[in-house]
Amino acid sequence: MLHQPDQLDLMFQALADPNRRQMVQRLCEGPASVSELARPLEMTLSAVVQHLSVLEAAGLVRSQKIGRVRTCRLDTQALRAAEGWISERRALWERRFDRLGALLAEQDGTLETGEKA
């Protein structure tokens, strides 16, 4: 869970890379092995592992190794925290735009009736 701004920074930094976003998109469908995640990407398996370590450090992905297979899962709690942060900002801007719209409508009404603004 995101409790510190630093963790949120790590998450957005991790999601800035298109390959990591593609991995997250695949993990939205369910758990996958590192090999499964690497299949559609044009990179070495070790590069995929490095990308996964960035996603894990950001709290977006959890992995578990059983035998020789490392299986990755999306941590939806971390995504909810980022969604909450974004939603707070969206709500703030929507309130500001609503107030601006009301002010403009009021001024428009004043101008139509001939009163001085």
C-alpha positions as YAML, in Angstrom:
chain: A
units: angstrom
residues:
- id: 1
  name: MET
  ca: [0.00, 0.00, 0.00]
- id: 2
  name: LEU
  ca: [1.17, 3.52, -0.70]
- id: 3
  name: HIS
  ca: [1.82, 5.43, 2.49]
- id: 4
  name: GLN
  ca: [4.61, 7.68, 1.31]
- id: 5
  name: PRO
  ca: [4.98, 10.04, -1.63]
- id: 6
  name: ASP
  ca: [8.23, 8.22, -2.51]
- id: 7
  name: GLN
  ca: [6.29, 5.01, -3.15]
- id: 8
  name: LEU
  ca: [3.89, 6.85, -5.44]
- id: 9
  name: ASP
  ca: [6.88, 8.29, -7.32]
- id: 10
  name: LEU
  ca: [8.29, 4.78, -7.75]
- id: 11
  name: MET
  ca: [4.96, 3.55, -9.08]
- id: 12
  name: PHE
  ca: [4.60, 6.28, -11.69]
- id: 13
  name: GLN
  ca: [8.24, 5.91, -12.67]
- id: 14
  name: ALA
  ca: [7.74, 2.16, -13.12]
- id: 15
  name: LEU
  ca: [4.65, 2.72, -15.25]
- id: 16
  name: ALA
  ca: [6.46, 5.25, -17.45]
- id: 17
  name: ASP
  ca: [8.08, 2.43, -19.42]
- id: 18
  name: PRO
  ca: [5.88, 0.88, -22.16]
- id: 19
  name: ASN
  ca: [7.33, -2.62, -21.64]
- id: 20
  name: ARG
  ca: [6.47, -2.53, -17.94]
- id: 21
  name: ARG
  ca: [2.98, -1.24, -18.75]
- id: 22
  name: GLN
  ca: [2.59, -4.17, -21.13]
- id: 23
  name: MET
  ca: [3.60, -6.56, -18.35]
- id: 24
  name: VAL
  ca: [1.11, -4.95, -15.96]
- id: 25
  name: GLN
  ca: [-1.59, -5.20, -18.65]
- id: 26
  name: ARG
  ca: [-0.86, -8.92, -19.04]
- id: 27
  name: LEU
  ca: [-0.94, -9.41, -15.26]
- id: 28
  name: CYS
  ca: [-4.39, -7.79, -15.18]
- id: 29
  name: GLU
  ca: [-5.58, -11.01, -16.84]
- id: 30
  name: GLY
  ca: [-4.09, -13.13, -14.05]
- id: 31
  name: PRO
  ca: [-0.81, -14.52, -12.72]
- id: 32
  name: ALA
  ca: [1.93, -15.31, -15.24]
- id: 33
  name: SER
  ca: [5.40, -16.79, -15.23]
- id: 34
  name: VAL
  ca: [8.39, -14.69, -16.18]
- id: 35
  name: SER
  ca: [8.62, -16.68, -19.43]
- id: 36
  name: GLU
  ca: [4.99, -15.88, -20.25]
- id: 37
  name: LEU
  ca: [5.60, -12.19, -19.61]
- id: 38
  name: ALA
  ca: [8.73, -12.24, -21.77]
- id: 39
  name: ARG
  ca: [7.12, -14.01, -24.75]
- id: 40
  name: PRO
  ca: [5.57, -10.94, -26.48]
- id: 41
  name: LEU
  ca: [8.50, -8.65, -25.64]
- id: 42
  name: GLU
  ca: [11.56, -8.24, -27.79]
- id: 43
  name: MET
  ca: [14.13, -8.47, -25.02]
- id: 44
  name: THR
  ca: [16.20, -11.00, -23.15]
- id: 45
  name: LEU
  ca: [14.84, -12.89, -20.18]
- id: 46
  name: SER
  ca: [17.31, -11.09, -17.91]
- id: 47
  name: ALA
  ca: [15.98, -7.71, -19.14]
- id: 48
  name: VAL
  ca: [12.43, -8.86, -18.34]
- id: 49
  name: VAL
  ca: [13.58, -9.84, -14.84]
- id: 50
  name: GLN
  ca: [15.10, -6.36, -14.39]
- id: 51
  name: HIS
  ca: [11.82, -4.74, -15.45]
- id: 52
  name: LEU
  ca: [9.94, -6.98, -13.04]
- id: 53
  name: SER
  ca: [12.24, -5.96, -10.20]
- id: 54
  name: VAL
  ca: [11.34, -2.30, -10.90]
- id: 55
  name: LEU
  ca: [7.63, -3.22, -10.80]
- id: 56
  name: GLU
  ca: [8.16, -5.13, -7.55]
- id: 57
  name: ALA
  ca: [10.10, -2.25, -5.96]
- id: 58
  name: ALA
  ca: [7.19, 0.03, -6.87]
- id: 59
  name: GLY
  ca: [4.78, -2.35, -5.14]
- id: 60
  name: LEU
  ca: [2.87, -3.16, -8.32]
- id: 61
  name: VAL
  ca: [3.91, -6.80, -8.68]
- id: 62
  name: ARG
  ca: [4.50, -9.66, -6.28]
- id: 63
  name: SER
  ca: [6.35, -12.79, -7.32]
- id: 64
  name: GLN
  ca: [6.81, -16.25, -5.91]
- id: 65
  name: LYS
  ca: [9.30, -18.87, -6.98]
- id: 66
  name: ILE
  ca: [8.23, -22.49, -6.85]
- id: 67
  name: GLY
  ca: [10.89, -24.83, -8.14]
- id: 68
  name: ARG
  ca: [12.33, -23.26, -11.26]
- id: 69
  name: VAL
  ca: [9.26, -21.17, -12.10]
- id: 70
  name: ARG
  ca: [8.80, -17.59, -10.88]
- id: 71
  name: THR
  ca: [5.14, -16.58, -11.00]
- id: 72
  name: CYS
  ca: [4.14, -12.93, -10.89]
- id: 73
  name: ARG
  ca: [0.89, -11.41, -9.69]
- id: 74
  name: LEU
  ca: [-0.43, -7.87, -9.83]
- id: 75
  name: ASP
  ca: [-0.85, -6.14, -6.47]
- id: 76
  name: THR
  ca: [-4.24, -4.50, -7.00]
- id: 77
  name: GLN
  ca: [-4.02, -2.69, -3.65]
- id: 78
  name: ALA
  ca: [-1.13, -0.60, -4.97]
- id: 79
  name: LEU
  ca: [-3.11, 0.26, -8.10]
- id: 80
  name: ARG
  ca: [-6.07, 1.33, -5.94]
- id: 81
  name: ALA
  ca: [-3.82, 3.69, -4.02]
- id: 82
  name: ALA
  ca: [-2.63, 5.32, -7.25]
- id: 83
  name: GLU
  ca: [-6.20, 5.49, -8.51]
- id: 84
  name: GLY
  ca: [-7.19, 7.23, -5.28]
- id: 85
  name: TRP
  ca: [-4.43, 9.80, -5.69]
- id: 86
  name: ILE
  ca: [-5.52, 10.50, -9.27]
- id: 87
  name: SER
  ca: [-9.20, 10.66, -8.28]
- id: 88
  name: GLU
  ca: [-8.47, 13.25, -5.60]
- id: 89
  name: ARG
  ca: [-6.83, 15.50, -8.16]
- id: 90
  name: ARG
  ca: [-9.61, 14.97, -10.69]
- id: 91
  name: ALA
  ca: [-12.26, 15.87, -8.08]
- id: 92
  name: LEU
  ca: [-10.34, 19.04, -7.19]
- id: 93
  name: TRP
  ca: [-10.21, 20.16, -10.83]
- id: 94
  name: GLU
  ca: [-13.84, 19.26, -11.45]
- id: 95
  name: ARG
  ca: [-14.87, 21.49, -8.50]
- id: 96
  name: ARG
  ca: [-12.74, 24.31, -9.88]
- id: 97
  name: PHE
  ca: [-14.26, 23.97, -13.35]
- id: 98
  name: ASP
  ca: [-17.77, 23.87, -11.85]
- id: 99
  name: ARG
  ca: [-17.09, 27.11, -9.97]
- id: 100
  name: LEU
  ca: [-15.64, 28.69, -13.10]
- id: 101
  name: GLY
  ca: [-18.70, 27.58, -15.10]
- id: 102
  name: ALA
  ca: [-21.04, 29.05, -12.50]
- id: 103
  name: LEU
  ca: [-19.10, 32.33, -12.46]
- id: 104
  name: LEU
  ca: [-19.16, 32.58, -16.25]
- id: 105
  name: ALA
  ca: [-22.88, 31.79, -16.36]
- id: 106
  name: GLU
  ca: [-23.52, 34.46, -13.73]
- id: 107
  name: GLN
  ca: [-21.50, 37.03, -15.67]
- id: 108
  name: ASP
  ca: [-23.23, 36.05, -18.90]
- id: 109
  name: GLY
  ca: [-26.62, 36.54, -17.23]
- id: 110
  name: THR
  ca: [-25.57, 39.89, -15.86]
- id: 111
  name: LEU
  ca: [-24.43, 41.06, -19.29]
- id: 112
  name: GLU
  ca: [-27.70, 39.96, -20.91]
- id: 113
  name: THR
  ca: [-29.83, 41.93, -18.45]
- id: 114
  name: GLY
  ca: [-27.71, 45.03, -19.01]
- id: 115
  name: GLU
  ca: [-26.41, 45.26, -15.46]
- id: 116
  name: LYS
  ca: [-22.80, 46.21, -14.87]
- id: 117
  name: ALA
  ca: [-20.55, 43.33, -13.88]
...
